[in-house]
Amino acid sequence: MTGISVDTIVDAGDDAINRVIDHLIAGGHCDQKAIERAGRVAAETGQRLDIVVIRLGIVAERALAEAYAISLGVPLVAADQYPAGEPLFPERLGARFLRNVRALPLRIDNGTLALAVADPLDSFVPASVAAAAGLPVAIRIATPIELEAAFERLYPEGDSATGDEPESVDAEPMEEDAERLKDLASEAPVIRLVNQIIARAVETQASDIHIEPFEDRLRVRYRYDGVLSEAESPPGRLTAAITSRIKIMARLDIAERRLPQDGRIKLAVRGHEIDFRVSTIPSLYGETVVLRILDRSTVTFDYARLGLPQNVVGRLNEALDLPNGIVLVTGPTGSGKTTTLYTGLLSLNSAARKIVTVEDPIEYQLRGVNQIQVKPQIGLTFASLLRSILRQDPDVIMVGEIRDLETAQIAVQAALTGHLVLSTLHTNSAAATITRLRDMGVEDYLLTAVLRGVLAQRLVRRLCTHCRRQQDASPELIRRFGLERRCDGGPVRLWHATGCPQCRGTGYRGRLAIAEFLRPDVALERAIFAGAGHADVERIAVEAGMVTLFDAGLDAVLAGTTTLEELTRSIRSEA
């Protein structure tokens, strides 16, 4: 008998929608003011309130799906519950129709068809599917991004996401003209797919999205706590459409596919503005796209949140309190140098000081700080901007990075003339900074005259406190890393990563900074002036009380904050 199970028809009236909205507010996914704003839009457009809150970016799609499930008493579909093989009723239910109504048959249970739907309040969808399939239908709530991924897996051929005939994987994107790319990127399924890729990254607190085309597929990866994790990827035929959509959002030239391009996107996700830095680079099978997520709401400029040890923070603050000189923060790309500098700048920010920064790019806007963006293409370089800034009589200058001798020399001159200069440098340790500046061409006597301190740091992943486990360290590890002397003769026990839903199965959740701080004293200045190398500089600094990066990391390992494996991965050093 054809029909729908009575208990699966959900009333789309105000009561049902209000229950969903109340659950979203109670769960902290949005506030009353945002709902009132959405209500005004819903009244003007005639759309349902629950649909408006998604389109305005007030709540995440996953949060709305969970609210549907709880408020309406309808089960939520897990990612592993979608069909793994062939789609159901392919001859009766076309891919194009299912995509348009955002529904997908899951399985047949006791003569009833379980149907995953993105909108459980739309009674037309289960009625249509029941009529086409000839079976009663029981709806299930689908998370849109998982539903889209299942579509791409189950319908790789035939109806494409753009509504056009599938393109050959071997087709060269270079042969498509700009107008066709715009048409592809403007199709609703492609827009929805890109939005879902971005929303998933924000919801799961990824720091980067990497979209990489290959001969037979388009790979999507997210970076969590500094480590890349592969997600279920769209088919390779959508490469041009997805890339073009992102370039349109970032206001880049979609017709230019031979040269790298950089841009920015501002989107409202989960009710607040999020910035995305976009970089495209041509590769063998198309353009590689990377989006760096800059979520101001999750960034806290606080030394304690960064995890910097109190003794390092104390020494850094002493250097920042000096009226002039150079303070440097060093480390590889992605080690949190800029965040540390921003934190230091905010501690200096007051009505009595003029602070100017020269950055490439400006990552976060700091209230009360004059921030300037470098633009090399028009001659606005670090060196040229520094010269101009000195004429404006600032008290504190932050230079995003010292990259060459010219910038280094102007920074030294600024420090000699009474300014406090903060900057970053790419070196592996604090002691290596001396060698690096020397290699650039800075004279030793100038180094000793202006250098006030060097902070070297790394970011290591924090152990998930929900699933970490502890066990005795092996004698080999104790001997190799000298752990016994750090435990005052007691048993040496180390924490290990396990993995749970709280940490996405990785065993780690969040990151902390480990650091060493080199503060020049009389002995060190004499050694630098005498041309001492990296090893001698580090030895003298340790004798003066500096705790090295690796030793600071071992303290974090024994405290159960991170693991020995993570420490050696991040620092790549041995005791």
XYZ file of C-alpha atoms in Angstrom:
575
model
C 0.000 0.000 0.000
C 1.359 3.401 -0.959
C 1.471 6.072 1.737
C 3.369 7.661 4.566
C 3.737 6.461 8.146
C 1.464 8.669 10.231
C 4.077 9.215 12.936
C 6.569 10.676 10.470
C 4.476 13.630 9.347
C 5.760 16.655 11.270
C 3.551 19.674 11.733
C 5.273 22.696 10.162
C 3.206 25.140 12.200
C 4.413 27.833 14.536
C 4.511 25.476 17.542
C 7.023 23.147 15.892
C 9.205 26.013 14.686
C 9.068 27.696 18.097
C 10.204 24.485 19.800
C 13.184 24.317 17.449
C 14.094 27.979 18.021
C 13.723 27.621 21.801
C 16.116 24.661 21.761
C 18.690 26.658 19.751
C 18.530 29.516 22.264
C 18.700 27.181 25.264
C 21.706 25.396 23.757
C 23.622 28.660 23.353
C 23.663 28.473 19.538
C 22.083 31.939 19.211
C 20.572 34.679 21.345
C 17.195 36.391 21.482
C 18.402 39.504 19.637
C 19.602 37.433 16.678
C 16.258 35.608 16.569
C 14.400 38.918 16.597
C 16.492 40.126 13.676
C 15.780 36.876 11.807
C 12.082 37.255 12.642
C 11.966 40.627 10.909
C 13.609 39.137 7.816
C 11.186 36.189 7.881
C 8.226 38.567 8.064
C 9.514 40.586 5.111
C 10.359 37.588 2.908
C 7.604 35.187 3.946
C 10.138 32.436 4.715
C 10.079 30.178 7.750
C 12.095 31.409 10.734
C 14.200 28.244 11.016
C 15.290 28.623 7.373
C 16.111 32.307 7.801
C 18.431 31.710 10.783
C 20.520 29.395 8.588
C 20.630 31.743 5.605
C 21.700 34.640 7.823
C 24.473 32.518 9.317
C 23.053 32.845 12.831
C 23.349 29.125 13.613
C 25.293 26.239 12.129
C 23.529 23.649 9.979
C 24.593 20.838 12.325
C 23.150 22.699 15.315
C 19.832 23.166 13.502
C 19.726 19.470 12.556
C 20.255 18.484 16.203
C 17.543 20.945 17.259
C 15.127 19.388 14.749
C 15.870 15.903 16.075
C 15.414 16.786 19.757
C 12.485 19.199 19.381
C 10.512 17.068 16.907
C 11.393 13.638 18.303
C 12.809 12.430 14.977
C 16.100 10.437 14.878
C 19.277 12.104 13.569
C 21.124 10.226 10.809
C 24.724 9.304 11.666
C 27.378 9.584 8.941
C 27.761 5.788 8.744
C 24.030 5.179 8.240
C 23.980 6.352 4.617
C 24.045 3.616 1.941
C 27.554 2.381 1.255
C 26.834 0.806 -2.139
C 24.150 1.513 -4.713
C 21.387 4.124 -4.169
C 17.848 2.915 -3.509
C 15.192 3.160 -6.263
C 17.519 4.805 -8.818
C 14.960 4.164 -11.585
C 12.128 5.869 -9.641
C 13.931 8.608 -7.707
C 16.218 10.707 -9.891
C 19.408 12.244 -8.513
C 18.373 15.712 -9.659
C 15.050 15.522 -7.814
C 16.641 14.210 -4.609
C 19.297 16.922 -4.710
C 16.724 19.664 -5.184
C 14.568 18.507 -2.246
C 17.643 17.508 -0.187
C 16.472 13.999 0.624
C 18.048 10.550 0.315
C 16.573 7.045 0.849
C 18.539 5.147 3.504
C 17.097 1.634 3.795
C 13.876 -0.392 3.993
C 12.892 -1.520 7.500
C 9.899 -3.851 7.805
C 8.349 -2.514 4.626
C 8.935 1.163 5.512
C 11.427 3.361 3.663
C 13.716 5.383 5.956
C 14.304 8.753 4.286
C 16.995 11.258 5.305
C 15.761 14.837 4.874
C 17.437 18.173 5.538
C 14.072 19.864 6.161
C 11.752 17.689 8.303
C 9.028 20.367 8.267
C 8.483 20.044 4.498
C 5.675 17.461 4.146
C 5.847 17.550 0.332
C 9.145 15.633 0.219
C 8.143 12.423 2.079
C 4.761 12.425 0.292
C 6.451 12.597 -3.130
C 9.023 9.926 -2.267
C 6.325 7.628 -0.868
C 4.302 7.990 -4.059
C 7.321 7.289 -6.258
C 8.687 4.385 -4.208
C 5.330 2.787 -3.448
C 6.223 2.399 0.234
C 5.385 4.131 3.503
C 8.099 6.602 4.491
C 9.649 7.339 7.887
C 11.773 10.466 7.889
C 15.149 10.918 9.555
C 16.993 14.217 10.136
C 20.071 14.687 7.918
C 23.018 16.992 8.551
C 23.358 18.855 5.220
C 27.116 18.416 4.777
C 26.884 14.654 5.390
C 23.884 14.428 3.076
C 25.824 16.213 0.327
C 28.820 13.915 0.808
C 26.549 10.865 0.471
C 25.096 12.324 -2.768
C 28.554 12.718 -4.256
C 29.441 9.132 -3.332
C 26.201 7.512 -4.512
C 25.651 9.563 -7.685
C 29.160 10.090 -9.146
C 27.867 10.002 -12.708
C 24.705 11.185 -14.483
C 23.206 14.304 -12.902
C 26.072 16.497 -11.856
C 25.902 18.934 -8.983
C 25.779 21.777 -11.426
C 22.914 20.379 -13.473
C 25.148 19.984 -16.553
C 26.505 16.868 -18.190
C 29.484 15.418 -16.296
C 32.774 16.732 -17.528
C 35.708 14.548 -18.363
C 38.237 14.373 -15.555
C 40.919 14.955 -18.158
C 39.338 18.200 -19.340
C 41.739 21.103 -18.974
C 40.298 23.945 -16.858
C 42.406 26.345 -18.915
C 40.184 25.692 -21.910
C 37.035 26.955 -20.164
C 36.231 30.594 -20.608
C 35.467 32.991 -17.774
C 31.742 33.124 -18.503
C 31.372 29.356 -18.224
C 33.290 29.381 -14.947
C 30.936 32.046 -13.603
C 27.946 29.954 -14.657
C 29.360 26.849 -12.964
C 30.177 28.762 -9.778
C 26.719 30.353 -9.658
C 24.792 27.051 -9.576
C 22.958 26.583 -6.266
C 24.400 23.088 -5.519
C 27.964 24.374 -5.945
C 27.269 27.389 -3.720
C 25.752 25.089 -1.116
C 28.687 22.658 -1.323
C 31.293 25.408 -0.832
C 29.283 26.852 2.046
C 29.145 23.413 3.653
C 32.914 22.919 3.309
C 33.477 26.277 4.999
C 30.813 25.738 7.675
C 32.211 22.330 8.581
C 35.670 23.837 9.055
C 34.330 26.561 11.333
C 32.115 24.184 13.310
C 34.974 21.748 13.952
C 37.413 24.609 14.764
C 39.848 23.959 11.929
C 42.507 26.593 11.270
C 42.869 25.996 7.499
C 41.021 24.484 4.553
C 43.165 22.936 1.798
C 41.495 22.209 -1.555
C 43.871 20.313 -3.844
C 43.074 19.003 -7.359
C 44.595 15.751 -8.584
C 44.183 13.729 -11.758
C 41.271 11.624 -10.494
C 39.869 13.556 -7.545
C 39.617 16.792 -5.617
C 41.073 16.432 -2.124
C 39.744 18.525 0.781
C 41.729 18.628 4.015
C 41.286 20.531 7.273
C 44.095 21.497 9.642
C 43.403 20.818 13.307
C 45.950 21.854 15.944
C 48.633 22.096 13.275
C 48.004 18.654 11.715
C 46.116 18.047 8.447
C 43.122 15.698 8.385
C 41.455 14.541 5.162
C 37.685 14.936 4.772
C 35.295 13.240 2.365
C 36.021 15.005 -0.892
C 33.835 16.182 -3.786
C 34.304 14.547 -7.217
C 37.106 15.812 -9.431
C 34.701 17.106 -12.079
C 33.658 19.907 -9.697
C 37.196 21.270 -9.373
C 36.679 24.242 -11.690
C 33.278 25.117 -10.216
C 34.426 24.984 -6.576
C 37.634 26.917 -7.253
C 35.756 29.565 -9.214
C 33.135 29.925 -6.501
C 35.805 30.577 -3.857
C 37.597 33.053 -6.154
C 34.341 34.949 -6.728
C 33.751 35.112 -2.974
C 37.303 36.436 -2.472
C 36.936 38.929 -5.360
C 39.753 37.339 -7.351
C 40.070 37.122 -11.134
C 38.512 33.780 -12.081
C 39.885 34.026 -15.634
C 43.479 34.170 -14.342
C 44.612 30.618 -13.650
C 48.315 30.945 -14.474
C 49.431 33.148 -11.582
C 49.032 32.952 -7.780
C 46.368 35.201 -6.259
C 45.544 36.296 -2.724
C 42.276 37.603 -1.332
C 39.961 37.754 1.659
C 36.416 36.608 2.417
C 34.143 37.868 5.202
C 31.264 35.587 6.137
C 28.695 35.385 8.919
C 29.006 31.909 10.387
C 27.302 30.870 13.633
C 26.109 34.413 14.148
C 29.419 36.286 13.975
C 31.821 37.589 11.339
C 34.726 35.351 10.355
C 37.587 36.332 8.050
C 39.167 33.930 5.582
C 42.542 34.569 3.949
C 42.465 32.956 0.506
C 45.503 31.885 -1.500
C 45.411 30.225 -4.927
C 48.407 28.694 -6.709
C 48.350 26.965 -10.119
C 49.254 23.271 -10.031
C 49.363 20.400 -12.520
C 45.624 19.581 -12.463
C 44.145 22.956 -11.557
C 44.509 25.558 -8.834
C 45.366 24.648 -5.253
C 43.295 26.762 -2.860
C 44.021 27.366 0.820
C 41.662 29.261 3.116
C 43.061 30.319 6.480
C 40.295 30.818 9.040
C 40.611 33.877 11.263
C 37.872 33.622 13.874
C 38.243 36.605 16.194
C 35.781 35.128 18.680
C 38.098 32.171 19.418
C 41.327 34.177 19.730
C 42.284 35.420 23.169
C 45.390 37.551 23.513
C 46.400 36.238 26.903
C 49.726 34.661 27.885
C 48.025 32.153 30.188
C 45.740 30.925 27.376
C 48.769 30.586 25.122
C 50.371 28.355 27.749
C 53.593 30.363 28.092
C 55.405 29.571 31.387
C 55.247 32.303 34.013
C 59.041 32.711 34.165
C 59.148 33.327 30.392
C 56.235 35.788 30.573
C 57.992 37.666 33.363
C 61.208 38.038 31.370
C 59.305 39.060 28.245
C 57.365 41.735 30.138
C 60.605 43.104 31.600
C 61.978 43.490 28.057
C 58.751 45.124 26.844
C 58.846 47.612 29.720
C 62.185 49.015 28.496
C 61.967 52.375 26.699
C 63.975 51.290 23.646
C 65.667 48.362 21.969
C 64.603 45.342 19.921
C 62.555 42.403 21.214
C 62.234 39.451 18.839
C 59.902 36.439 18.732
C 61.249 33.549 16.646
C 60.078 30.197 15.383
C 58.877 28.475 12.205
C 55.710 29.393 10.318
C 52.620 28.609 12.369
C 54.337 28.682 15.759
C 52.168 31.489 17.149
C 54.716 34.303 16.862
C 52.207 36.941 15.739
C 49.729 36.027 18.486
C 52.454 36.435 21.114
C 53.460 39.799 19.665
C 49.832 40.975 19.587
C 49.487 40.001 23.244
C 52.596 42.008 24.084
C 51.350 44.990 22.077
C 48.011 45.027 23.873
C 49.814 45.068 27.219
C 51.686 48.185 26.034
C 48.644 49.861 24.499
C 47.662 53.020 26.352
C 46.731 56.642 25.677
C 50.286 57.673 26.563
C 51.938 55.556 23.824
C 51.721 55.680 20.057
C 51.984 52.172 18.619
C 52.408 51.504 14.900
C 52.596 48.095 13.214
C 53.785 47.145 9.725
C 52.328 43.760 8.769
C 51.982 41.391 5.840
C 49.146 40.617 6.178
C 47.195 42.233 9.028
C 45.701 39.171 10.722
C 43.673 40.763 13.516
C 42.611 44.356 14.097
C 43.786 45.791 17.417
C 41.798 48.645 18.918
C 43.934 51.743 19.490
C 46.877 50.465 17.404
C 47.826 51.991 14.039
C 48.189 49.004 11.697
C 49.641 49.305 8.187
C 49.462 46.682 5.435
C 52.578 46.069 3.332
C 51.984 46.260 -0.455
C 55.216 45.345 -2.269
C 53.571 45.637 -5.709
C 53.405 49.425 -5.286
C 56.705 49.776 -3.445
C 55.186 49.773 0.045
C 57.728 47.429 1.660
C 58.720 46.864 5.283
C 61.829 49.033 4.815
C 60.098 51.945 3.051
C 57.251 51.998 5.576
C 59.673 51.903 8.513
C 61.444 55.000 7.214
C 58.161 56.880 6.944
C 56.884 55.683 10.323
C 59.945 57.068 12.118
C 58.931 60.567 10.979
C 55.638 60.175 12.904
C 57.445 59.821 16.241
C 55.969 56.502 17.471
C 56.879 55.022 20.850
C 56.495 51.383 19.864
C 56.915 49.860 16.394
C 56.014 46.310 15.434
C 57.508 44.949 12.218
C 55.742 41.816 10.997
C 58.999 40.140 10.005
C 62.649 41.075 9.519
C 63.365 39.526 6.124
C 66.422 41.365 4.824
C 69.381 43.542 5.803
C 67.667 46.810 4.863
C 64.736 46.158 7.222
C 67.098 44.956 9.957
C 69.270 48.077 9.667
C 66.307 50.459 9.896
C 64.957 48.521 12.893
C 68.351 48.843 14.598
C 68.458 52.579 13.826
C 64.955 52.997 15.263
C 66.003 51.203 18.451
C 69.170 53.338 18.740
C 67.097 56.527 18.453
C 64.832 55.693 21.370
C 62.089 53.457 19.970
C 60.966 50.039 21.192
C 60.877 47.696 18.172
C 59.080 44.340 18.177
C 59.447 41.856 15.326
C 59.637 38.207 14.297
C 62.351 36.104 12.703
C 62.430 32.573 11.331
C 65.033 30.703 13.416
C 65.001 27.370 15.244
C 66.113 28.717 18.626
C 66.722 31.936 20.507
C 70.501 31.522 20.246
C 70.272 30.980 16.470
C 68.789 34.496 16.177
C 72.225 35.991 16.817
C 73.718 33.959 13.961
C 70.815 34.799 11.649
C 71.112 38.573 12.183
C 74.859 38.317 11.799
C 74.415 36.462 8.489
C 72.080 39.228 7.317
C 74.885 41.710 7.831
C 74.081 43.304 11.192
C 77.306 44.157 13.041
C 78.010 42.498 16.389
C 78.437 45.823 18.193
C 74.969 46.889 17.004
C 73.459 43.603 18.196
C 74.821 44.077 21.690
C 73.646 47.700 21.716
C 69.985 47.140 20.790
C 68.963 43.537 21.537
C 66.805 43.362 24.670
C 65.472 39.836 24.425
C 64.628 36.918 22.124
C 61.639 34.623 22.679
C 61.734 31.350 20.722
C 58.543 29.295 20.752
C 56.739 26.287 19.325
C 53.146 25.125 19.478
C 52.512 21.566 20.645
C 49.169 19.811 20.831
C 47.514 19.519 24.244
C 46.456 16.090 25.428
C 42.699 15.577 25.567
C 41.848 15.454 29.271
C 38.824 13.219 28.599
C 40.749 10.231 27.238
C 44.453 10.572 28.096
C 45.984 7.609 29.929
C 49.067 7.287 32.100
C 51.661 4.516 32.295
C 55.217 3.958 33.496
C 57.951 5.224 31.176
C 60.314 2.634 29.703
C 63.915 2.548 31.034
C 65.169 3.478 27.568
C 63.096 6.680 27.464
C 64.086 7.579 31.022
C 67.768 7.190 30.160
C 67.537 8.872 26.761
C 65.784 12.021 27.963
C 67.128 12.170 31.532
C 63.635 11.993 33.009
C 64.648 10.515 36.360
C 66.367 13.685 37.564
C 63.175 15.644 36.795
C 61.053 13.465 39.072
C 63.225 13.734 42.225
C 63.907 10.020 42.223
C 60.214 9.060 42.145
C 58.513 6.858 39.527
C 58.477 8.316 36.005
C 54.979 8.129 34.528
C 54.033 9.585 31.141
C 50.631 10.440 29.688
C 49.612 9.099 26.285
C 47.005 10.004 23.672
C 44.050 7.628 23.285
C 41.274 9.259 21.249
C 37.586 9.929 21.910
C 34.678 11.861 20.313
C 35.686 14.987 22.261
C 39.010 15.178 20.352
C 37.849 13.686 17.001
C 39.731 10.484 17.857
C 43.151 12.164 17.783
C 43.888 12.168 21.511
C 44.689 15.889 21.376
C 42.560 18.988 21.794
C 43.976 22.510 21.400
C 47.574 23.670 21.524
C 49.935 25.353 23.945
C 53.156 27.283 23.488
C 56.479 26.115 24.856
C 59.213 28.716 24.820
C 62.704 29.811 25.797
C 63.715 33.390 26.492
C 67.232 34.683 25.882
C 68.041 37.904 27.725
C 71.497 39.336 26.954
C 73.658 40.004 30.023
C 77.243 41.226 30.285
C 78.758 37.771 29.680
C 76.548 37.138 26.674
C 77.210 40.569 25.182
C 80.953 39.944 25.452
C 80.559 36.572 23.732
C 78.480 38.083 20.903
C 80.965 40.903 20.452
C 83.741 38.289 20.272
C 81.877 36.471 17.469
C 80.621 33.473 19.499
C 78.666 30.904 17.547
C 75.232 29.421 18.179
C 76.381 26.682 20.581
C 78.439 29.047 22.744
C 75.639 31.625 22.897
C 73.165 28.971 24.026
C 75.560 27.556 26.642
C 76.163 30.987 28.177
C 72.408 31.749 28.168
C 71.629 28.434 29.917
C 74.311 29.169 32.531
C 72.548 32.489 33.123
C 69.229 30.728 33.780
C 67.583 30.194 30.378
C 65.429 27.056 30.160
C 65.753 25.620 26.643
C 62.792 24.810 24.427
C 63.232 21.082 24.808
C 63.578 21.247 28.587
C 60.438 23.412 28.769
C 58.704 20.808 26.626
C 59.801 17.965 28.919
C 58.286 19.840 31.861
C 54.978 19.982 29.952
C 55.253 16.259 29.142
C 55.764 15.281 32.796
C 52.888 17.564 33.802
C 50.569 15.577 31.505
C 49.873 18.518 29.209
C 51.364 16.942 26.084
C 53.244 13.803 25.029
C 56.865 12.995 24.352
C 55.950 12.018 20.790
C 54.301 15.396 20.194
C 57.282 17.227 21.680
C 59.818 15.489 19.449
C 57.555 15.963 16.419
C 57.310 19.708 17.026
C 60.898 20.434 18.021
C 62.696 17.564 16.239
C 65.429 17.537 18.820
C 66.848 15.161 21.378
C 68.172 15.741 24.833
